[in-house]
Amino acid sequence: MSSCLSLVEGVGLSNEYVAAVQAAGHGPAPEVEAAGQAIIHAGMRREQSPYWTECTWTEENATELIRRIYENADMGAGSFREKLRKQLDGAPKAVFVLAAELISIHLLPISTTLGATKRSRIEEVLQWADTDYTIPEVIERAFSAPGSFGSGTGYNTSQWEHVVWLAKFVQLVSSLSQSQRDEALTAPEAFARLTDAVEHRVQGIRFALEYLAWPSYFPPVVSRDHRRRIRAAFSAQIGGVSGDSELAISQDLAAIRLHQEQEFGRGQVEWYDSPFREQWDAEKQTSKLEEIEVAAERSHPTESQRTAGSDGLLFDVSDELADSLFVDREGLQEVIELLRTRKQIVLYGPPGTGKTFLARALARHQTGESSQDLVTTVQFHPSYAYEDFFEGYRPTSDGKGNVGFRLDPGPLRRIAAAAAKPENRDRPFFLIIDEMNRGNLAKVFGELYYLLEYRDEAIALQYSPTESFSLPPNLFLIGTMNTADRSIAMVDAAIRRRFAFVELHPQEGLIANMLSRYLTANGMSQLRAQLLDTLNKEIDPSGRDLMIGPSYFMKRDADSEDGLSRIWKYELLPLLEEHYYGRLERAQVHAQFGLEGIRRRATISAQARDSEGDDDSVES
């Protein structure tokens, strides 16, 4: 092996490395970016590996790694790491270390993988080399720092392809002169020309590498579709697009970011944050409640916020999350503890209490940006069956007029399969069952009732009797039940025993002050909170399960008087008419619960409270 320049000089880094990193700037995750740059710059400058005492970025090492992984591909059962261990058996030590470096580039930016998991997977490969190694402080810091982007299933399951693509990049770099490599480290466009020259069957790792090398130029966006949609939404700001190649898209995104910073005085542009995401992602043109859910997703905690005694899967509730949802942190933390211990919970309460909203917000907080892959939502209804929920036979055609049947997996079977994959075992998956009590639960769950109670056991399946099936420990179920639709008392004891039931009631408990906090946070009058409190106090005690929740008053329409009147007339009064059917005439319901009558009573109550406060101050 040829001698290397030393990356580490005393307690600092080489002058060339420091200068290059300063030129590259930083993005939203400086610790992660610095770790990635330590690996990339060492390789491209033919310096010793950050993990080892020799160079690893050589054409010989890269070619050998490709031969062992790609040309000796293992398409059988087993995890990526299990296959890689066999494929690298007998390889030179430098090839093991190179593999660890390339896996680091794949893993380090991911925000939804634990730092401890990243470290253990990298160290595992280094240990296979059977040689002394060191994890430098610049990379250690990245393990406890927040990541740069949430990885979808496609990114996670393409790890072997990512390693091969990176090895091909190393091959290319090794064939260049030092001046050509230096140019790529001093000009982002030159670096992009190098990545563009490597085969592009997989794109995500290319974008991740470009971002790590030049975080002030390339965005931490590894979805090809998202890159194009972002550019399309903002291209008018730079006079249109410059081309259709990935290099042109990168240049346009950099120009758009610069325009945002200079024209509008913005700091770091985060494409997945408001107000940017709503402009390029049609699905994120949100209501105020949905904006709160996005805030919950962005409050996805860092590794340092894990609870030492937890199951290692779920984050504790942060103050930021509780504030974004306008609830008490202690009450929300209790829900997380129930998920840790029971795995299955039901959120139940009257209409408008935010049951589905809270379920989605908790799931998105725990999973981060990659929620679309880790969170599945289904809605039960009277005709929903086991065959819809878990698996069942569906008619199929071979295209020649012949009809048959095939066994198709339902949402529970699909998400359980994803959660059970070896590469996903340290990531939480959530199945949200909306309107759970509208389905025939015994019919829908079938033999799965057993697994809901005994999560560590397996059973034979109705349509796959030769197969043993179990629910993975990293799969959590959150059901919602509307007590106005069917009383919670009608839910059978079997379901009660298998789920923990959490009440969301507008007058007490977790969401009692949600509306008031929401209004205060947005600098609005407390009138809506007073109206809600007065309205619910007017409902007779027997209608506890039918009181009105705060979400009706957290819609954009509720910001205006006309909008509030429409909500009252077309959403709230019809609910109350149904509740009092046979006891009050429609005109009586409107007289007792109409907006103007409730407003008058709310005003009188507020004046009475103010008067009592004045009397108290005089007496004191």
Coordinates of C-alpha atoms in Angstrom, one line a residue:
M1 CA 0.0 0.0 0.0
S2 CA 1.4 3.4 -0.9
S3 CA 2.1 5.9 1.9
C4 CA -0.6 8.5 2.7
L5 CA -0.7 12.0 3.9
S6 CA -2.0 12.1 7.5
L7 CA -5.5 13.5 7.9
V8 CA -5.0 14.1 11.6
E9 CA -2.2 16.4 12.7
G10 CA -2.0 16.6 16.5
V11 CA -5.5 17.6 17.5
G12 CA -6.3 19.4 14.3
L13 CA -6.9 18.5 10.7
S14 CA -4.7 19.1 7.6
N15 CA -4.6 22.6 6.3
E16 CA -5.8 21.5 2.9
Y17 CA -8.8 19.8 4.5
V18 CA -9.7 22.8 6.7
A19 CA -9.5 25.2 3.7
A20 CA -11.7 22.9 1.5
V21 CA -14.3 22.5 4.3
Q22 CA -14.4 26.3 4.8
A23 CA -14.9 26.7 1.1
A24 CA -17.7 24.2 1.1
G25 CA -19.6 26.0 3.9
H26 CA -22.3 24.3 5.9
G27 CA -25.9 23.5 5.6
P28 CA -28.6 22.5 8.1
A29 CA -26.6 19.7 9.9
P30 CA -23.0 20.9 10.4
E31 CA -21.8 18.0 12.5
V32 CA -23.1 15.4 10.0
E33 CA -21.7 17.4 7.1
A34 CA -18.3 17.7 8.8
A35 CA -18.2 13.9 9.3
G36 CA -19.0 13.3 5.7
Q37 CA -16.4 15.8 4.5
A38 CA -13.8 14.1 6.7
I39 CA -14.3 10.9 4.7
I40 CA -14.7 12.4 1.3
H41 CA -11.8 14.8 1.5
A42 CA -9.4 12.2 2.9
G43 CA -10.3 9.9 0.0
M44 CA -10.0 12.5 -2.7
R45 CA -6.7 13.9 -1.4
R46 CA -5.2 10.5 -1.0
E47 CA -4.9 11.0 2.8
Q48 CA -5.1 8.2 5.3
S49 CA -8.6 7.0 6.2
P50 CA -10.3 8.7 9.1
Y51 CA -10.7 5.2 10.5
W52 CA -7.3 3.8 9.7
T53 CA -3.6 4.5 9.1
E54 CA -3.6 3.9 5.4
C55 CA -5.2 5.1 2.2
T56 CA -8.4 3.3 1.1
W57 CA -9.7 5.3 -1.9
T58 CA -7.7 3.5 -4.5
E59 CA -8.8 2.0 -7.8
E60 CA -7.6 -1.4 -6.6
N61 CA -9.7 -1.4 -3.5
A62 CA -12.8 0.0 -5.2
T63 CA -12.6 -2.6 -8.0
E64 CA -12.3 -5.4 -5.5
L65 CA -15.3 -4.2 -3.5
I66 CA -17.4 -4.0 -6.6
R67 CA -16.3 -7.5 -7.6
R68 CA -17.3 -8.9 -4.3
I69 CA -20.7 -7.1 -3.9
Y70 CA -21.9 -6.5 -7.4
E71 CA -20.3 -9.3 -9.5
N72 CA -20.8 -11.7 -6.6
A73 CA -24.3 -10.5 -5.8
D74 CA -26.3 -12.5 -3.2
M75 CA -30.0 -12.3 -4.0
G76 CA -31.0 -14.8 -1.4
A77 CA -32.5 -14.3 2.1
G78 CA -30.7 -12.4 4.8
S79 CA -29.9 -8.8 5.7
F80 CA -27.4 -6.6 3.8
R81 CA -24.9 -6.9 6.6
E82 CA -25.2 -10.7 6.7
K83 CA -24.6 -10.9 3.0
L84 CA -21.8 -8.3 3.1
R85 CA -19.9 -10.3 5.8
K86 CA -19.9 -13.3 3.5
Q87 CA -19.0 -11.3 0.4
L88 CA -16.0 -9.6 2.1
D89 CA -14.6 -12.8 3.6
G90 CA -10.9 -13.0 2.8
A91 CA -10.7 -9.4 1.4
P92 CA -7.7 -7.2 2.1
K93 CA -8.1 -5.0 5.2
A94 CA -8.3 -1.9 3.1
V95 CA -11.4 -3.2 1.4
F96 CA -13.2 -3.7 4.7
V97 CA -12.3 -0.1 5.8
L98 CA -13.4 1.3 2.4
A99 CA -16.7 -0.5 2.8
A100 CA -17.1 1.1 6.3
E101 CA -16.4 4.5 4.9
L102 CA -19.0 4.2 2.1
I103 CA -21.6 2.8 4.5
S104 CA -20.9 5.9 6.6
I105 CA -21.7 8.2 3.7
H106 CA -24.9 6.3 3.2
L107 CA -25.9 6.3 6.9
L108 CA -24.6 9.6 8.5
P109 CA -27.2 12.0 6.9
I110 CA -30.3 9.9 7.8
S111 CA -32.3 11.6 10.5
T112 CA -34.5 8.6 11.2
T113 CA -31.8 6.1 12.2
L114 CA -30.4 6.3 15.7
G115 CA -26.9 7.5 16.2
A116 CA -26.1 4.4 18.2
T117 CA -27.3 2.2 15.3
K118 CA -25.1 4.1 12.8
R119 CA -22.1 3.7 15.0
S120 CA -22.7 0.0 15.6
R121 CA -23.2 -0.8 11.9
I122 CA -20.0 1.1 10.9
E123 CA -18.0 -0.4 13.7
E124 CA -19.2 -3.9 12.8
V125 CA -17.6 -3.6 9.4
L126 CA -14.4 -2.2 10.8
Q127 CA -14.2 -5.1 13.2
W128 CA -14.4 -7.5 10.4
A129 CA -11.1 -6.1 9.1
D130 CA -9.4 -7.5 12.2
T131 CA -7.1 -4.5 12.6
D132 CA -6.8 -1.5 14.8
Y133 CA -9.2 1.4 13.9
T134 CA -10.2 4.7 15.4
I135 CA -13.5 6.7 15.1
P136 CA -12.3 10.3 15.1
E137 CA -14.1 13.0 17.1
V138 CA -15.4 14.7 14.0
I139 CA -17.4 11.5 13.2
E140 CA -18.3 10.8 16.8
R141 CA -20.0 14.1 17.0
A142 CA -22.2 13.2 14.1
F143 CA -23.6 10.2 15.9
S144 CA -25.3 12.4 18.6
A145 CA -26.4 15.2 16.2
P146 CA -29.6 15.5 14.2
G147 CA -29.5 14.1 10.7
S148 CA -30.1 16.0 7.4
F149 CA -33.0 14.2 5.8
G150 CA -35.5 11.5 6.4
S151 CA -34.9 8.4 4.4
G152 CA -37.7 6.6 2.6
T153 CA -37.9 2.8 2.1
G154 CA -36.3 3.1 -1.3
Y155 CA -33.2 4.7 0.1
N156 CA -32.9 2.3 3.0
T157 CA -33.4 -0.9 1.0
S158 CA -30.9 0.2 -1.7
Q159 CA -27.9 0.1 0.6
W160 CA -25.9 -2.4 -1.4
E161 CA -26.5 -0.5 -4.6
H162 CA -25.4 2.7 -2.8
V163 CA -22.2 1.1 -1.7
V164 CA -21.5 -0.1 -5.3
W165 CA -22.3 3.3 -6.8
L166 CA -19.9 5.0 -4.3
A167 CA -17.2 2.4 -5.1
K168 CA -17.6 3.3 -8.7
F169 CA -17.2 7.0 -7.8
V170 CA -14.0 6.0 -6.0
Q171 CA -12.8 4.2 -9.1
L172 CA -13.4 7.4 -11.1
V173 CA -11.7 9.6 -8.6
S174 CA -8.7 7.3 -8.5
S175 CA -8.2 7.7 -12.2
L176 CA -8.0 11.5 -12.0
S177 CA -5.0 13.7 -11.4
Q178 CA -4.6 15.4 -8.1
S179 CA -5.4 18.8 -9.7
Q180 CA -8.7 17.4 -11.1
R181 CA -9.6 16.1 -7.7
D182 CA -8.6 19.4 -6.1
E183 CA -10.9 21.3 -8.5
A184 CA -13.8 19.2 -7.4
L185 CA -13.2 20.1 -3.8
T186 CA -12.9 23.8 -4.6
A187 CA -15.9 24.1 -7.1
P188 CA -19.3 22.4 -6.6
E189 CA -20.0 22.3 -10.3
A190 CA -16.8 20.4 -10.9
F191 CA -17.8 17.9 -8.1
A192 CA -21.2 17.5 -9.8
R193 CA -19.6 16.8 -13.1
L194 CA -17.7 13.9 -11.4
T195 CA -20.9 12.4 -9.9
D196 CA -22.7 12.9 -13.2
A197 CA -20.1 10.7 -14.9
V198 CA -20.9 7.7 -12.7
E199 CA -23.7 5.3 -13.8
H200 CA -27.1 6.6 -12.5
R201 CA -29.2 3.6 -11.8
V202 CA -29.6 4.9 -8.3
Q203 CA -29.9 8.6 -7.7
G204 CA -30.5 9.1 -3.9
I205 CA -26.9 8.3 -2.9
R206 CA -25.5 10.6 -5.6
F207 CA -27.5 13.5 -4.1
A208 CA -26.5 12.6 -0.6
L209 CA -22.8 12.5 -1.6
E210 CA -23.1 15.9 -3.3
Y211 CA -24.8 17.4 -0.3
L212 CA -22.1 16.1 2.1
A213 CA -19.3 17.4 0.0
W214 CA -20.9 20.8 -0.7
P215 CA -23.6 21.4 1.9
S216 CA -23.8 25.2 1.1
Y217 CA -24.5 24.5 -2.6
F218 CA -26.4 21.1 -2.8
P219 CA -29.6 20.7 -0.8
P220 CA -30.2 17.7 1.5
V221 CA -33.0 16.5 -0.9
V222 CA -32.4 13.0 -2.1
S223 CA -35.7 12.5 -3.9
R224 CA -35.4 13.1 -7.6
D225 CA -39.1 14.0 -7.8
H226 CA -38.9 16.5 -4.9
R227 CA -35.9 18.2 -6.5
R228 CA -37.8 18.7 -9.8
R229 CA -40.9 19.9 -8.0
I230 CA -39.0 22.4 -5.9
R231 CA -37.3 23.8 -9.0
A232 CA -40.6 24.0 -10.9
A233 CA -42.3 25.9 -8.1
F234 CA -39.6 28.6 -7.8
S235 CA -38.0 28.7 -11.2
A236 CA -39.7 32.0 -12.1
Q237 CA -37.5 33.7 -9.5
I238 CA -34.4 32.9 -11.6
G239 CA -35.9 33.5 -15.0
G240 CA -36.8 29.9 -15.8
V241 CA -35.0 26.5 -15.8
S242 CA -31.5 26.1 -17.3
G243 CA -31.9 22.5 -18.5
D244 CA -33.2 19.1 -17.7
S245 CA -30.0 17.3 -16.5
E246 CA -29.4 16.6 -12.8
L247 CA -26.5 19.0 -13.0
A248 CA -28.8 21.8 -14.4
I249 CA -31.3 21.1 -11.6
S250 CA -28.6 21.4 -9.0
Q251 CA -27.5 24.7 -10.4
D252 CA -31.0 26.0 -10.6
L253 CA -31.7 25.0 -7.0
A254 CA -28.6 26.7 -5.8
A255 CA -29.6 29.9 -7.7
I256 CA -33.1 29.7 -6.2
R257 CA -31.6 29.4 -2.7
L258 CA -29.3 32.3 -3.3
H259 CA -32.2 34.4 -4.5
Q260 CA -34.2 33.6 -1.4
E261 CA -31.4 34.6 0.8
Q262 CA -30.5 37.8 -1.0
E263 CA -34.0 39.0 -2.1
F264 CA -35.9 38.1 1.1
G265 CA -33.1 38.2 3.7
R266 CA -33.7 34.6 4.6
G267 CA -31.2 32.5 6.5
Q268 CA -30.8 28.8 5.8
V269 CA -33.5 27.7 3.3
E270 CA -35.1 24.5 4.4
W271 CA -37.2 23.1 1.5
Y272 CA -39.2 20.8 3.8
D273 CA -40.2 23.6 6.2
S274 CA -42.9 26.3 6.0
P275 CA -43.3 28.5 4.0
F276 CA -41.4 26.7 1.3
R277 CA -43.0 23.2 1.3
E278 CA -46.5 24.5 0.9
Q279 CA -45.3 26.2 -2.4
W280 CA -43.8 23.1 -4.1
D281 CA -45.7 20.2 -2.5
A282 CA -49.5 20.3 -3.3
E283 CA -50.1 17.8 -0.6
K284 CA -48.7 20.2 2.0
Q285 CA -51.0 23.1 1.2
T286 CA -52.2 22.7 4.7
S287 CA -54.9 23.9 7.1
K288 CA -53.9 25.3 10.4
L289 CA -54.3 21.9 12.0
E290 CA -52.1 20.3 9.3
E291 CA -49.5 23.0 9.9
I292 CA -49.4 21.8 13.6
E293 CA -48.8 18.3 12.4
V294 CA -45.9 19.5 10.2
A295 CA -44.5 21.3 13.3
A296 CA -44.8 18.0 15.2
E297 CA -42.9 16.2 12.4
R298 CA -40.1 18.9 12.4
S299 CA -39.8 18.5 16.2
H300 CA -38.4 14.9 15.6
P301 CA -35.8 14.7 18.4
T302 CA -32.1 14.0 18.2
E303 CA -30.3 11.0 19.6
S304 CA -29.5 12.9 22.8
Q305 CA -33.3 13.1 23.6
R306 CA -33.7 9.3 23.9
T307 CA -34.7 8.1 27.3
A308 CA -32.0 5.8 28.7
G309 CA -34.6 3.4 30.1
S310 CA -36.9 3.4 27.1
D311 CA -37.4 0.6 24.5
G312 CA -34.9 2.3 22.2
L313 CA -37.7 2.9 19.6
L314 CA -39.8 5.8 20.8
F315 CA -38.7 9.3 21.7
D316 CA -39.7 11.0 24.9
V317 CA -42.0 14.0 24.4
S318 CA -40.2 17.3 24.1
D319 CA -41.4 20.6 25.2
E320 CA -41.4 21.7 21.5
L321 CA -43.8 18.9 20.6
A322 CA -46.2 19.6 23.4
D323 CA -46.1 23.3 22.5
S324 CA -46.8 22.6 18.9
L325 CA -49.8 20.5 19.8
F326 CA -51.0 23.0 22.5
V327 CA -51.2 20.3 25.2
D328 CA -49.4 19.5 28.5
R329 CA -46.1 17.6 28.0
E330 CA -46.8 15.3 31.0
G331 CA -50.1 14.1 29.6
L332 CA -48.6 13.5 26.1
Q333 CA -45.7 11.7 27.7
E334 CA -48.1 9.3 29.4
V335 CA -49.5 8.4 25.9
I336 CA -45.9 7.5 24.8
E337 CA -45.4 5.4 27.9
L338 CA -48.6 3.5 27.1
L339 CA -47.3 2.9 23.5
R340 CA -44.0 1.6 24.9
T341 CA -45.7 -0.8 27.3
R342 CA -48.9 -1.8 25.5
K343 CA -48.0 -1.3 21.8
Q344 CA -51.7 -0.6 21.1
I345 CA -53.8 2.3 22.2
V346 CA -57.2 3.8 21.4
L347 CA -57.8 7.5 21.4
Y348 CA -61.6 8.1 22.0
G349 CA -63.8 11.1 22.6
P350 CA -66.5 13.3 21.2
P351 CA -66.4 14.9 17.7
G352 CA -63.7 17.5 17.1
T353 CA -61.4 16.4 19.9
G354 CA -58.5 15.8 17.5
K355 CA -58.2 12.0 17.8
T356 CA -56.9 11.4 14.3
F357 CA -54.9 14.6 14.3
L358 CA -53.2 13.6 17.5
A359 CA -52.5 10.1 16.3
R360 CA -51.0 11.3 13.1
A361 CA -49.0 14.0 14.9
L362 CA -47.5 11.5 17.4
A363 CA -46.6 9.1 14.6
R364 CA -45.0 11.8 12.5
H365 CA -43.0 13.1 15.5
Q366 CA -41.6 9.6 16.1
T367 CA -40.8 8.8 12.5
G368 CA -39.7 12.2 11.1
E369 CA -39.8 13.2 7.4
S370 CA -40.1 9.6 6.2
S371 CA -43.7 9.3 7.6
Q372 CA -45.1 8.3 4.3
D373 CA -43.2 5.0 4.5
L374 CA -43.4 4.4 8.2
V375 CA -47.0 5.4 8.9
T376 CA -50.1 3.8 7.4
T377 CA -53.7 4.9 8.0
V378 CA -56.8 2.9 7.4
Q379 CA -60.5 3.6 8.2
F380 CA -62.9 1.0 9.4
H381 CA -66.5 0.9 8.3
P382 CA -69.4 -1.7 8.6
S383 CA -68.4 -3.6 5.5
Y384 CA -64.7 -3.7 6.3
A385 CA -63.4 -7.3 6.8
Y386 CA -60.4 -9.4 7.7
E387 CA -59.8 -9.8 3.9
D388 CA -59.5 -6.0 3.6
F389 CA -57.4 -5.5 6.7
F390 CA -55.0 -8.4 6.7
E391 CA -55.1 -10.6 3.6
G392 CA -57.7 -12.2 1.3
Y393 CA -58.2 -13.6 -2.1
R394 CA -58.9 -11.1 -4.9
P395 CA -60.0 -11.8 -8.5
T396 CA -57.2 -11.4 -11.1
S397 CA -56.9 -11.8 -14.8
D398 CA -53.9 -13.0 -16.9
G399 CA -54.8 -10.7 -19.7
K400 CA -56.0 -13.5 -21.9
G401 CA -59.6 -13.7 -20.6
N402 CA -58.7 -16.2 -17.8
V403 CA -59.9 -15.2 -14.4
G404 CA -58.4 -16.6 -11.2
F405 CA -57.8 -15.6 -7.6
R406 CA -54.6 -14.5 -5.8
L407 CA -53.9 -13.9 -2.1
D408 CA -53.3 -10.1 -1.7
P409 CA -51.9 -8.6 1.5
G410 CA -53.9 -5.9 3.3
P411 CA -52.5 -2.8 5.1
L412 CA -51.6 -4.6 8.3
R413 CA -49.8 -7.4 6.6
R414 CA -47.8 -4.9 4.4
I415 CA -46.7 -2.7 7.2
A416 CA -45.8 -5.7 9.4
A417 CA -43.6 -7.0 6.6
A418 CA -41.9 -3.7 6.3
A419 CA -41.3 -3.3 10.0
A420 CA -39.9 -6.9 10.3
K421 CA -37.2 -6.3 7.7
P422 CA -33.7 -6.5 9.4
E423 CA -32.8 -3.0 8.3
N424 CA -35.9 -1.6 9.8
R425 CA -35.9 -3.2 13.3
D426 CA -34.7 -0.1 15.0
R427 CA -37.3 2.1 13.4
P428 CA -40.9 2.5 14.7
F429 CA -43.8 1.8 12.4
F430 CA -47.3 3.0 13.0
L431 CA -50.7 1.7 11.9
I432 CA -53.5 4.2 12.6
I433 CA -57.0 2.8 12.5
D434 CA -59.4 5.6 12.2
E435 CA -63.1 5.2 13.2
M436 CA -62.2 1.9 14.7
N437 CA -65.5 1.3 16.4
R438 CA -67.5 1.5 13.2
G439 CA -66.1 -1.9 12.1
N440 CA -67.1 -5.3 13.3
L441 CA -63.9 -5.8 15.2
A442 CA -64.1 -9.5 15.8
K443 CA -64.7 -10.0 12.0
V444 CA -61.9 -7.7 11.1
F445 CA -59.2 -8.9 13.4
G446 CA -60.0 -12.6 13.4
E447 CA -57.2 -14.7 14.8
L448 CA -55.1 -11.6 15.1
Y449 CA -56.8 -11.0 18.4
Y450 CA -54.4 -13.5 19.9
L451 CA -51.3 -11.6 18.6
L452 CA -52.7 -8.3 20.0
E453 CA -52.5 -9.8 23.5
Y454 CA -49.4 -11.9 23.0
R455 CA -47.0 -9.8 20.9
D456 CA -44.0 -12.0 21.4
E457 CA -45.8 -15.1 20.0
A458 CA -46.7 -16.4 16.5
I459 CA -49.7 -18.1 15.0
A460 CA -50.9 -19.9 11.9
L461 CA -53.0 -17.7 9.6
Q462 CA -56.5 -18.3 8.2
Y463 CA -55.4 -18.1 4.6
S464 CA -51.8 -19.1 5.1
P465 CA -52.0 -22.0 7.6
T466 CA -48.5 -23.2 6.8
E467 CA -47.0 -19.9 7.6
S468 CA -46.1 -18.6 11.1
F469 CA -46.9 -15.0 11.6
S470 CA -46.2 -12.5 14.4
L471 CA -46.5 -8.8 14.9
P472 CA -43.0 -7.2 15.0
P473 CA -42.2 -5.3 18.2
N474 CA -41.5 -2.1 16.4
L475 CA -45.1 -1.9 15.0
F476 CA -47.4 0.3 17.0
L477 CA -51.2 0.5 16.6
I478 CA -53.2 3.7 17.3
G479 CA -57.0 3.4 17.0
T480 CA -59.5 6.2 17.2
M481 CA -63.1 6.0 18.3
N482 CA -65.8 8.7 18.0
T483 CA -68.1 8.4 21.0
A484 CA -70.9 10.2 19.2
D485 CA -71.0 7.5 16.6
R486 CA -71.2 4.5 18.9
S487 CA -70.8 4.5 22.7
I488 CA -67.5 3.3 24.0
A489 CA -69.5 1.0 26.3
M490 CA -70.4 -1.1 23.2
V491 CA -66.8 -2.1 22.5
D492 CA -66.3 -5.7 23.6
A493 CA -64.1 -6.7 26.5
A494 CA -61.6 -8.5 24.2
I495 CA -60.7 -5.2 22.5
R496 CA -60.6 -3.4 25.9
R497 CA -58.1 -5.9 27.2
R498 CA -55.8 -5.6 24.2
F499 CA -55.7 -1.8 23.8
A500 CA -55.1 1.0 26.3
F501 CA -57.9 3.5 26.1
V502 CA -57.0 7.2 26.3
E503 CA -59.9 9.7 26.6
L504 CA -59.8 13.0 24.7
H505 CA -62.5 15.2 26.3
P506 CA -62.9 18.9 25.6
Q507 CA -63.6 19.8 29.3
E508 CA -60.9 17.8 31.1
G509 CA -57.6 15.9 30.6
L510 CA -55.1 16.2 27.9
I511 CA -56.9 18.6 25.5
A512 CA -58.9 20.6 28.0
N513 CA -57.0 23.9 27.3
M514 CA -55.9 23.2 23.8
L515 CA -58.1 25.9 22.1
S516 CA -57.1 28.5 24.7
R517 CA -53.4 27.8 24.2
Y518 CA -53.8 27.8 20.4
L519 CA -55.5 31.2 20.5
T520 CA -52.8 32.6 22.8
A521 CA -50.0 31.3 20.7
N522 CA -51.5 32.9 17.6
G523 CA -52.2 36.2 19.3
M524 CA -56.0 35.9 19.0
S525 CA -58.9 36.7 21.2
Q526 CA -60.1 34.1 23.7
L527 CA -63.7 34.5 22.4
R528 CA -63.7 31.1 20.7
A529 CA -62.5 29.3 23.8
Q530 CA -65.2 31.0 25.8
L531 CA -67.9 30.1 23.2
L532 CA -66.7 26.4 23.3
D533 CA -66.7 26.3 27.1
T534 CA -70.2 27.9 27.3
L535 CA -71.6 25.6 24.6
N536 CA -70.4 22.4 26.3
K537 CA -71.8 23.5 29.7
E538 CA -75.2 24.0 28.0
I539 CA -75.2 20.3 26.9
D540 CA -76.9 18.1 29.5
P541 CA -74.6 15.8 31.6
S542 CA -76.0 12.7 29.9
G543 CA -74.4 14.0 26.7
R544 CA -70.8 13.9 28.0
D545 CA -69.8 11.7 25.0
L546 CA -71.4 14.2 22.6
M547 CA -69.8 17.5 23.7
I548 CA -68.0 19.5 21.1
G549 CA -64.2 19.4 20.6
P550 CA -61.8 22.3 19.9
S551 CA -60.8 21.4 16.4
Y552 CA -64.0 23.0 14.9
F553 CA -62.7 26.3 16.2
M554 CA -59.1 25.8 14.9
K555 CA -60.0 25.9 11.2
R556 CA -59.1 28.9 9.0
D557 CA -62.8 29.6 8.6
A558 CA -63.1 30.2 12.3
D559 CA -60.8 33.2 12.1
S560 CA -63.6 35.3 10.6
E561 CA -67.1 36.1 11.9
D562 CA -68.7 34.8 8.7
G563 CA -66.7 31.6 8.8
L564 CA -67.5 31.0 12.5
S565 CA -71.2 31.5 11.7
R566 CA -71.0 28.9 8.9
I567 CA -69.3 26.4 11.2
W568 CA -72.0 26.9 13.8
K569 CA -74.8 26.6 11.4
Y570 CA -73.7 23.7 9.2
E571 CA -71.5 21.6 11.5
L572 CA -72.3 22.2 15.2
L573 CA -76.1 22.7 15.1
P574 CA -76.8 19.5 13.0
L575 CA -74.8 17.5 15.6
L576 CA -76.9 18.9 18.4
E577 CA -80.2 18.4 16.5
E578 CA -79.3 14.7 16.2
H579 CA -78.4 14.5 19.9
Y580 CA -81.6 16.1 21.1
Y581 CA -83.8 14.4 18.5
G582 CA -87.1 13.4 20.1
R583 CA -86.5 15.6 23.2
L584 CA -86.3 19.1 21.7
E585 CA -87.8 20.6 18.6
R586 CA -85.4 21.9 16.0
A587 CA -86.4 25.5 16.9
Q588 CA -85.6 24.8 20.5
V589 CA -82.2 23.5 19.7
H590 CA -81.4 26.6 17.7
A591 CA -82.7 28.9 20.4
Q592 CA -80.7 27.2 23.2
F593 CA -77.5 26.4 21.2
G594 CA -77.4 29.1 18.5
L595 CA -74.3 31.2 18.1
E596 CA -75.8 34.5 19.3
G597 CA -77.4 32.9 22.4
I598 CA -74.2 31.1 23.4
R599 CA -72.2 34.4 22.7
R600 CA -74.5 36.3 25.1
R601 CA -74.1 33.7 27.8
A602 CA -70.3 33.6 27.3
T603 CA -70.2 37.4 27.6
I604 CA -72.2 37.3 30.8
S605 CA -70.0 34.6 32.3
A606 CA -66.8 36.5 31.4
Q607 CA -68.2 39.7 33.1
A608 CA -69.2 37.7 36.2
R609 CA -65.6 36.3 36.4
D610 CA -64.2 39.8 36.0
S611 CA -66.5 41.1 38.7
E612 CA -65.5 38.3 41.1
G613 CA -61.8 39.1 40.4
D614 CA -62.4 42.8 41.2
D615 CA -64.2 41.9 44.5
D616 CA -61.3 39.6 45.5
S617 CA -58.8 42.4 44.9
V618 CA -60.8 44.8 47.0
E619 CA -61.1 42.3 49.9
S620 CA -57.4 41.7 49.8

